[in-house]
Short mmCIF file of C-alpha atoms in Angstrom, two decimals:
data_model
loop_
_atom_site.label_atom_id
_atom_site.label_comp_id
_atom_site.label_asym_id
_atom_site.label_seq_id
_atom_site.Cartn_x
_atom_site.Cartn_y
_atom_site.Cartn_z
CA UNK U 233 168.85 105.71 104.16
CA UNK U 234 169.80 102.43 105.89
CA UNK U 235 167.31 101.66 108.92
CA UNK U 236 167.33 99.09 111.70
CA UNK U 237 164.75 98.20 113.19
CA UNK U 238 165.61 96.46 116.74
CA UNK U 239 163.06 94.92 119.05
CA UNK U 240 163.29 94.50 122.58
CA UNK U 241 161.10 92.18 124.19
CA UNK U 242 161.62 92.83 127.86
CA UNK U 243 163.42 96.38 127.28
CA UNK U 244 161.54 98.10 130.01
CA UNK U 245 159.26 101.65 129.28
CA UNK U 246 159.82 103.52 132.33
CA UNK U 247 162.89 105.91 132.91
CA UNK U 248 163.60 104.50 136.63
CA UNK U 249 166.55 101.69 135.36
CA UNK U 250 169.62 101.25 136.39
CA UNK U 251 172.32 102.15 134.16
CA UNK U 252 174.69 99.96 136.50
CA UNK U 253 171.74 97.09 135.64
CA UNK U 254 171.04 97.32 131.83
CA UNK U 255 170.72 92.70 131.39
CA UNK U 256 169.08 92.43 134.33
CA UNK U 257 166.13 95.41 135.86
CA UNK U 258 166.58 97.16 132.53
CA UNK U 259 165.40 93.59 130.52
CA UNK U 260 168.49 93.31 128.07
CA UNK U 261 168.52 97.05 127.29
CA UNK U 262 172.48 96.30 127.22
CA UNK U 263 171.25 94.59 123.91
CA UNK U 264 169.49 97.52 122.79
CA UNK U 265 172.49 99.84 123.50
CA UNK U 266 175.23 97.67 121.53
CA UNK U 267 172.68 97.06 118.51
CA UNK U 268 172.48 101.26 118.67
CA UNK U 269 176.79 101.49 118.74
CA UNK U 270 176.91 98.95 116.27
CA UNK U 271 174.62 100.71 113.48
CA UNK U 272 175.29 104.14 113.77
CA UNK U 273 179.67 104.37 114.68
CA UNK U 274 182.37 104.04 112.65
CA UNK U 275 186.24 105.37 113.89
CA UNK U 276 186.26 109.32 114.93
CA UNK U 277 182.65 109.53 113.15
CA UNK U 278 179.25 108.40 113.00
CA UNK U 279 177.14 106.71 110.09
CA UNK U 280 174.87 109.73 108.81
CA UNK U 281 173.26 107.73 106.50
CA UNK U 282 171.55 105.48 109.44
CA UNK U 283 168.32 105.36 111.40
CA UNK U 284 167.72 103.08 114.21
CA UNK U 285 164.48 102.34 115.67
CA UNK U 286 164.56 100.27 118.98
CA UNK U 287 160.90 99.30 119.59
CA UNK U 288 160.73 98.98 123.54
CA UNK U 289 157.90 96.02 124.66
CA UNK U 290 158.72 95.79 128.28
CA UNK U 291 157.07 96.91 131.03
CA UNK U 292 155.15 98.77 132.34
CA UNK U 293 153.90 100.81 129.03
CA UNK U 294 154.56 99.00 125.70
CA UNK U 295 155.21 100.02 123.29
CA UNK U 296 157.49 102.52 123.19
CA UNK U 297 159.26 103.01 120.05
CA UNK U 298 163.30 105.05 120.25
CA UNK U 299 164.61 106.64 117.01
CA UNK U 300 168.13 107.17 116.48
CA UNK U 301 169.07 109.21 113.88
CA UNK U 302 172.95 109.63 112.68
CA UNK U 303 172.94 112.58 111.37
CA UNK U 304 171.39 114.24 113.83
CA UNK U 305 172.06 112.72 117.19
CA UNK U 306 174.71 114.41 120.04
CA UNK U 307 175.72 113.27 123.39
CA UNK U 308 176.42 109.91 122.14
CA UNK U 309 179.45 107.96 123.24
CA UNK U 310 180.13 103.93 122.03
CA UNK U 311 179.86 102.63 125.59
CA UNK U 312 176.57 100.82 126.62
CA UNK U 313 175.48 103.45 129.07
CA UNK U 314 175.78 106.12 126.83
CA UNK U 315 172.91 104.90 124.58
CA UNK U 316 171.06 103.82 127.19
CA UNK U 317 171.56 107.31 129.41
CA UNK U 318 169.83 108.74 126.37
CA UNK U 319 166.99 105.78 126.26
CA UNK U 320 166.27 106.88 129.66
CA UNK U 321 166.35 110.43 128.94
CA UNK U 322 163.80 109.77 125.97
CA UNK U 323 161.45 107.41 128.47
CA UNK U 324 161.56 110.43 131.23
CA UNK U 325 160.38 112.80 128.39
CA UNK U 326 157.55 110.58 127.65
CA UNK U 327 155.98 109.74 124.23
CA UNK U 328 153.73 112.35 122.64
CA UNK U 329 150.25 111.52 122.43
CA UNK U 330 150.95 111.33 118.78
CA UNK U 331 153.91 111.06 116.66
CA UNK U 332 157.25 111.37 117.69
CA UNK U 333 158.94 113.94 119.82
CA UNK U 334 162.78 114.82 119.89
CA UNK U 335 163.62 114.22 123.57
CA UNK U 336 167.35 114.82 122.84
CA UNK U 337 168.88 115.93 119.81
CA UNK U 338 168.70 113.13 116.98
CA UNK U 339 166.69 110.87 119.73
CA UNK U 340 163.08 110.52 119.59
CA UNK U 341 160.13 108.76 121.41
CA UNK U 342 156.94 107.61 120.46
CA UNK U 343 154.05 105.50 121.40
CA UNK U 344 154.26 103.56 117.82
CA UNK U 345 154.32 99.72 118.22
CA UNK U 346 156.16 96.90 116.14
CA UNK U 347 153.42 96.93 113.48
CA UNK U 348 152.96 100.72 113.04
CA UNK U 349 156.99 101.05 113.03
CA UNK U 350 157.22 98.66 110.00
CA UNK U 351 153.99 99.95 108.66
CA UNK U 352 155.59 103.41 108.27
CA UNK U 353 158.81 101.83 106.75
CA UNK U 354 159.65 100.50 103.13
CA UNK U 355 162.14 97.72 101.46
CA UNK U 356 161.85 95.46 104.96
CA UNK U 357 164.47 92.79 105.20
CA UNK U 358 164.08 90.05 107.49
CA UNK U 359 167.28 88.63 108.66
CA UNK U 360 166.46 84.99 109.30
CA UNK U 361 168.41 81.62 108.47
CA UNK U 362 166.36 80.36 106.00
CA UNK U 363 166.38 83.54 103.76
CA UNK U 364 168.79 84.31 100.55
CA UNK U 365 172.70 84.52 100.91
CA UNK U 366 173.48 88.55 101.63
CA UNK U 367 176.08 88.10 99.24
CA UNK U 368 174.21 86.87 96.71
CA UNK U 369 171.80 90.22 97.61
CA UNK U 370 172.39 93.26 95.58
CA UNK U 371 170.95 96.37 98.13
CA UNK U 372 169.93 100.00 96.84
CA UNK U 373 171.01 101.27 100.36
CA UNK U 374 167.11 102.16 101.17
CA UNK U 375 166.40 99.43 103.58
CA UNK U 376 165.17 98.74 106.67
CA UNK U 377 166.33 96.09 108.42
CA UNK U 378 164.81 93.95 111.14
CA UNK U 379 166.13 92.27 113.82
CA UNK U 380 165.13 90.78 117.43
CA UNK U 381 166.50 90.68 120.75
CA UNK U 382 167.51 87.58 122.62
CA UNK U 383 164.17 86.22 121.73
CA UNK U 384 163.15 85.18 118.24
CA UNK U 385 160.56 87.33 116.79
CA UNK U 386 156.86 86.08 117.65
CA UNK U 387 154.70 84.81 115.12
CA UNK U 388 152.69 88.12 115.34
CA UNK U 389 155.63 90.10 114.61
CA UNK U 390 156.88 87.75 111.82
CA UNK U 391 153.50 87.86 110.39
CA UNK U 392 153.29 91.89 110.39
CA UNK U 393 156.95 91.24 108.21
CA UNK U 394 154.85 88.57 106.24
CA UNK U 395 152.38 91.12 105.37
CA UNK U 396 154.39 94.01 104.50
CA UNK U 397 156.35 91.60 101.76
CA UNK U 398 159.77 91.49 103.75
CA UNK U 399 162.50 89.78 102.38
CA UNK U 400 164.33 87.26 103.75
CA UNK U 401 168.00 87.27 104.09
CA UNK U 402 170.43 84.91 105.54
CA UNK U 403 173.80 86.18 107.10
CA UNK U 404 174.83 82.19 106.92
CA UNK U 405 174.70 79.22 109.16
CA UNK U 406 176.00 80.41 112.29
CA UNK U 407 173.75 82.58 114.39
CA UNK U 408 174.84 85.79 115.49
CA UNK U 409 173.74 88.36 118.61
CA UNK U 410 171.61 91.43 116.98
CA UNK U 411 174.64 93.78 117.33
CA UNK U 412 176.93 91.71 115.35
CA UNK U 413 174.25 91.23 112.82
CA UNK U 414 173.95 94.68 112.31
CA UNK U 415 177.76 95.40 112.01
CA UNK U 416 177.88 92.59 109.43
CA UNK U 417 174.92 94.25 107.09
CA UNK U 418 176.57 97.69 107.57
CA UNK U 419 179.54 96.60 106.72
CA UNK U 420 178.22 94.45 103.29
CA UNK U 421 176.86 97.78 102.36
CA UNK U 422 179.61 99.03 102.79
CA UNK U 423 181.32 96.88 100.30
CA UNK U 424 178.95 97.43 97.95
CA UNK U 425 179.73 100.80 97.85
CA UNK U 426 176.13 102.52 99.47
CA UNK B 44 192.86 78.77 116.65
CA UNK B 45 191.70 82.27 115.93
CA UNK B 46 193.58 84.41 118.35
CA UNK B 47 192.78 87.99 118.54
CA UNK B 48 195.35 90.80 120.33
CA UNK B 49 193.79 94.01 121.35
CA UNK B 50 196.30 97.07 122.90
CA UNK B 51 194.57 99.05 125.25
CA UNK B 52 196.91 101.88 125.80
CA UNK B 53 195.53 103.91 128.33
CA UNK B 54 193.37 100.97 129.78
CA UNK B 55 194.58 100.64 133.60
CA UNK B 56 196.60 98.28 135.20
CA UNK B 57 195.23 97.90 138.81
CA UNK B 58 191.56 96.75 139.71
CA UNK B 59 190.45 99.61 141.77
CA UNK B 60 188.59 100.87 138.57
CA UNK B 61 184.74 101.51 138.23
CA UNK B 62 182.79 99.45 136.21
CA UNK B 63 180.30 102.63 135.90
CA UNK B 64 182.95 103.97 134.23
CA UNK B 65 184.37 102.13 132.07
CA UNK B 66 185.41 105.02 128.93
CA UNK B 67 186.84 107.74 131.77
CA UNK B 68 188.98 106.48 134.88
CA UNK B 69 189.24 102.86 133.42
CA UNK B 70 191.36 104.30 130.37
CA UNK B 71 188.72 103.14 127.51
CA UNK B 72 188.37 99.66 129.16
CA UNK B 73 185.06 99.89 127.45
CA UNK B 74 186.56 99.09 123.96
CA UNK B 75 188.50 96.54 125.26
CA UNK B 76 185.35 94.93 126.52
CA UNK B 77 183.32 95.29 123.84
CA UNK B 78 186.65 93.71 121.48
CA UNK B 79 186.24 90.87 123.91
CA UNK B 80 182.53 90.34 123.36
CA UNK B 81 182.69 90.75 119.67
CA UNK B 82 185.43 88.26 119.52
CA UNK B 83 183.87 85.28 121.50
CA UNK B 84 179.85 85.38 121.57
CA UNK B 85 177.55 83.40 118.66
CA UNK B 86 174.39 83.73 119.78
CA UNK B 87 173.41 81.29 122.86
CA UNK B 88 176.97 79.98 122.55
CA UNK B 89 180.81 80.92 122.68
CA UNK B 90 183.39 80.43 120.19
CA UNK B 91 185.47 77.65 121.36
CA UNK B 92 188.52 78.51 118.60
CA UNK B 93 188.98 81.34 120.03
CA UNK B 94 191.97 83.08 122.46
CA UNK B 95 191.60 87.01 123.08
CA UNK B 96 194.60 88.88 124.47
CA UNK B 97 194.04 92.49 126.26
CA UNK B 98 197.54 93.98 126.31
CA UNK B 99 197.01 96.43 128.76
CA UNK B 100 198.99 99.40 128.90
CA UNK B 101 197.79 101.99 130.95
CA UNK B 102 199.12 103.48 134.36
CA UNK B 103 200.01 102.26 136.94
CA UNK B 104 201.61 99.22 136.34
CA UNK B 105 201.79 98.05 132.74
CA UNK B 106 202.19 95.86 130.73
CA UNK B 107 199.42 93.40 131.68
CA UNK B 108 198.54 90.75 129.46
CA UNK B 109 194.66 89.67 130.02
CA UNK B 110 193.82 86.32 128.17
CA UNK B 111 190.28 84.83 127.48
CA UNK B 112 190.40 81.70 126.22
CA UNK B 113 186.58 80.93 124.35
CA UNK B 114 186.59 77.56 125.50
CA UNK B 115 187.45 77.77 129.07
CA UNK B 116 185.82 80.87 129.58
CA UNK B 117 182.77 81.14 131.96
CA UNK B 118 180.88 83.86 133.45
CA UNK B 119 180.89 85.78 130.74
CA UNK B 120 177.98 87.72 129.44
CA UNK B 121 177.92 89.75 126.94
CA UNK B 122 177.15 93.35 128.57
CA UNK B 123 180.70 95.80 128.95
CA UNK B 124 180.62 95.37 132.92
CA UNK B 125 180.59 91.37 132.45
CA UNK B 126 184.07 91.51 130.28
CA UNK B 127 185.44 94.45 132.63
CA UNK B 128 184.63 92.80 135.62
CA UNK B 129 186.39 89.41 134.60
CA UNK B 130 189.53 91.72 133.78
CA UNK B 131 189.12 93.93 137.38
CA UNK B 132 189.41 89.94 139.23
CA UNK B 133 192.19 89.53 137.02
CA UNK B 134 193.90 92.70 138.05
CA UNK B 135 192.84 91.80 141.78
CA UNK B 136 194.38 88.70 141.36
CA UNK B 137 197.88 89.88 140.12
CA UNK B 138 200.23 88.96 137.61
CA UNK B 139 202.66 86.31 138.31
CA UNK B 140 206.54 87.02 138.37
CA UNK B 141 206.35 84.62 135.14
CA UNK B 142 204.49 82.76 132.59
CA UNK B 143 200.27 83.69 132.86
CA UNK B 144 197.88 82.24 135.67
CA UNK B 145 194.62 81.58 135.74
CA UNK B 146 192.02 84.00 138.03
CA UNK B 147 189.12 83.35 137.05
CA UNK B 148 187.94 79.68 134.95
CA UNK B 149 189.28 80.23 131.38
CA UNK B 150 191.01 83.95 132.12
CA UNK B 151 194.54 84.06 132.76
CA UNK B 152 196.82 87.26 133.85
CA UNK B 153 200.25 88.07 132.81
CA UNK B 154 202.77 90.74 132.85
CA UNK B 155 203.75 89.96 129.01
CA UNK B 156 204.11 93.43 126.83
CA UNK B 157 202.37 93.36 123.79
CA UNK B 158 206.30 92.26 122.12
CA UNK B 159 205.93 89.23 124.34
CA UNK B 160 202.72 88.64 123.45
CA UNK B 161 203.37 89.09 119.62
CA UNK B 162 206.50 87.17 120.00
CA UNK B 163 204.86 83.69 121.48
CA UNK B 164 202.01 83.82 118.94
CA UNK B 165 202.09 82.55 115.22
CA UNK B 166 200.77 83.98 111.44
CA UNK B 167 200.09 87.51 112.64
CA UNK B 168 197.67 89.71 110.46
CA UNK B 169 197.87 93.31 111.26
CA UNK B 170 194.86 94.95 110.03
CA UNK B 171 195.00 97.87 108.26
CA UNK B 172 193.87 99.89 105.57
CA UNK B 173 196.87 99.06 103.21
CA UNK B 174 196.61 95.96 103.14
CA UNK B 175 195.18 93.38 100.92
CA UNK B 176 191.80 92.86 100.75
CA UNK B 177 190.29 90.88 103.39
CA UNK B 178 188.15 88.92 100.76
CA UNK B 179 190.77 88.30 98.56
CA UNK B 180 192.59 86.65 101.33
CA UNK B 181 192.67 82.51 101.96
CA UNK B 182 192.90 81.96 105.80
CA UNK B 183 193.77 78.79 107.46
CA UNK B 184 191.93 79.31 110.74
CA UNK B 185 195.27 79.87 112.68
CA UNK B 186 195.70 83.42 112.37
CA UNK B 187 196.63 86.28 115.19
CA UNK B 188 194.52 89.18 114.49
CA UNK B 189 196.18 92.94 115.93
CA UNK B 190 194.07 96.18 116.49
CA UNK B 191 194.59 98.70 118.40
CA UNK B 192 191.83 100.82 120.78
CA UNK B 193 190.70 104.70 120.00
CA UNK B 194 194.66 104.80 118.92
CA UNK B 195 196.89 103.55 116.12
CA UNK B 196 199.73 101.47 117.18
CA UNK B 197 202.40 103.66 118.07
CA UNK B 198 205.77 103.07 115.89
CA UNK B 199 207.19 101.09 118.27
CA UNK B 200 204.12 98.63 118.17
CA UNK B 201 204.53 98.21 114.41
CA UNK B 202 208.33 97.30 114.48
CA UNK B 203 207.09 94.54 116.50
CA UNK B 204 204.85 93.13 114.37
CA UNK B 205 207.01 93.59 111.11
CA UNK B 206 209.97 91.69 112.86
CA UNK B 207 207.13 88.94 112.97
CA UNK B 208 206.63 89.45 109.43
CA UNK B 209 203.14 90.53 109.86
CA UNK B 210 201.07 90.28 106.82
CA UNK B 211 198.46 93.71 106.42
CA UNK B 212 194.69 92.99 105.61
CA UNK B 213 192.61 95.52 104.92
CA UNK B 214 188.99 95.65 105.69
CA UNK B 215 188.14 98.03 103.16
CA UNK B 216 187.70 102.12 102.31
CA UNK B 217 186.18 103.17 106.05
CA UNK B 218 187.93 102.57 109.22
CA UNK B 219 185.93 101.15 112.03
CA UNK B 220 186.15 100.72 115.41
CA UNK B 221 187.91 97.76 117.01
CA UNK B 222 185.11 95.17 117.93
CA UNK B 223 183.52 95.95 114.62
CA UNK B 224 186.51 95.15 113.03
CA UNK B 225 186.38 91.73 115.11
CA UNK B 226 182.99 90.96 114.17
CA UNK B 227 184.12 91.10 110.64
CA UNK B 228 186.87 88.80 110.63
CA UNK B 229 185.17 86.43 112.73
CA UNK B 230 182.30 86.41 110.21
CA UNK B 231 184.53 86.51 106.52
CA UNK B 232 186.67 83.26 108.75
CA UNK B 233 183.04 81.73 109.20
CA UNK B 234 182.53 82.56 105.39
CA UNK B 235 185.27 80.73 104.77
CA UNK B 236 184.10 77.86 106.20
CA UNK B 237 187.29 78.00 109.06
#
């Protein structure tokens, strides 16, 4: 299973956004939306083989934690609002007071925040500039992924990566938006045949 | 110069679209946005080597011939509505009787077809399956890149680009959508070095 772990820092927790808003009310949820077309399409199908956890740290209830999972989910269409309809449907469900709850199919919500995501996830790769060539990275196709918003990961988050041994891997020396990131590691393991 | 050429085939041809709905009464516009995100954002920055052309071919009044030029370009944000919104002014604005003007800074309108398009642009790659493999290729950083949206080129389409000697590149086994297929050649160019 490939897994990508997204976080958005201002992504807000409440259903009662704009789809017609996602950069501005919604806090960059149009972020969250491409980073959720860009792990889980490919042409005429999706990627089965692919979960994708958006971890939601805006206001007014952090955290809220999304799950996307490809073999499972319906009602999703590439645009931006499409994800994001079904973040909203998720948020007007509400997290359970424990675990996570299907609020559409392949789309579940929980109350889990950036550390207890990771904590409940192996083989964590930190995609970060200073980390090893990904083409000089052999993958099993059991990893998780992690990437942040348009704001760099905070230190707490970076340590909670720190802590669970993530690796660090370098894309190169541009820097790239989250949703191209994503497209570029799906695509290497692709090439190497996972 | 990078240039990338997108056909949008149903993707209308006057501005009196919605931008809430971008997949249905805009004729896909929303791939056609995303291509033109994938093609021109790093992160915090746009790529100045880049020019993006949006043949657009739907009803009622094609061709249109939408250019974005990375570095002219401004207000341009990466969400679907910023792209399609630049493209509706465009459309408000009106193709001239010749040649490409400019409607908004660094976006410039024409009534070219995708053959006039094709025919004023240099080393065209048409990417597709059957051709070599992407990473076996050497580019030179002047290269016209050609997809199509949610369908192939028709046959016509393809004459075109084989009068131009077109060269095929293939990305690999799976077919992807169109601004993945972007973010992939931008990034093996950036490999490259280009």
């Amino acid at each position: 299973m490939r897994r990508f772990v997204i976080v958005g820092h201002k992504a807000v927790t409440m259903p009662k956004f704009s789809l017609n808003d996602l950069p501005g009310g919604a806090g960059r949820m149009d972020i969250i939306a491409r980073c959720i077309n860009s792990s889980l399409f490919l042409s005429h199908d999706l990627r089965r083989n692919v979960d994708t956890y958006a971890v939601l740290l805006g206001e007014p209830n952090p955290p809220v934690t999304v799950r996307f999972n490809g073999e499972k989910v319906r009602y999703l269409s590439p645009d931006e609002r499409s994800a994001a309809a079904l973040i909203k449907k998720a948020l007007e469900k509400g997290a359970p007071m424990t675990g996570e709850e299907e609020s559409t199919p392949g789309v579940y919500i929980s109350k889990r925040s950036f550390e207890d995501t990771i904590s409940g996830l192996d083989n964590i790769i930190y995609l970060h500039e200073e980390g090893e060539d990904i083409r000089n990275v052999r993958f099993t196709g059991d990893e998780t992924f992690v990437l942040s918003d348009h704001q760099n990961l905070t230190p707490e988050e970076e340590s909670v990566l720190e802590r669970k041994g993530a690796k660090k891997v370098s894309l190169g020396d541009l820097l790239y938006h989250a949703d191209h990131c994503i497209v570029m590691v799906n695509y290497e393991l692709d090439r190497q045949g996972l």
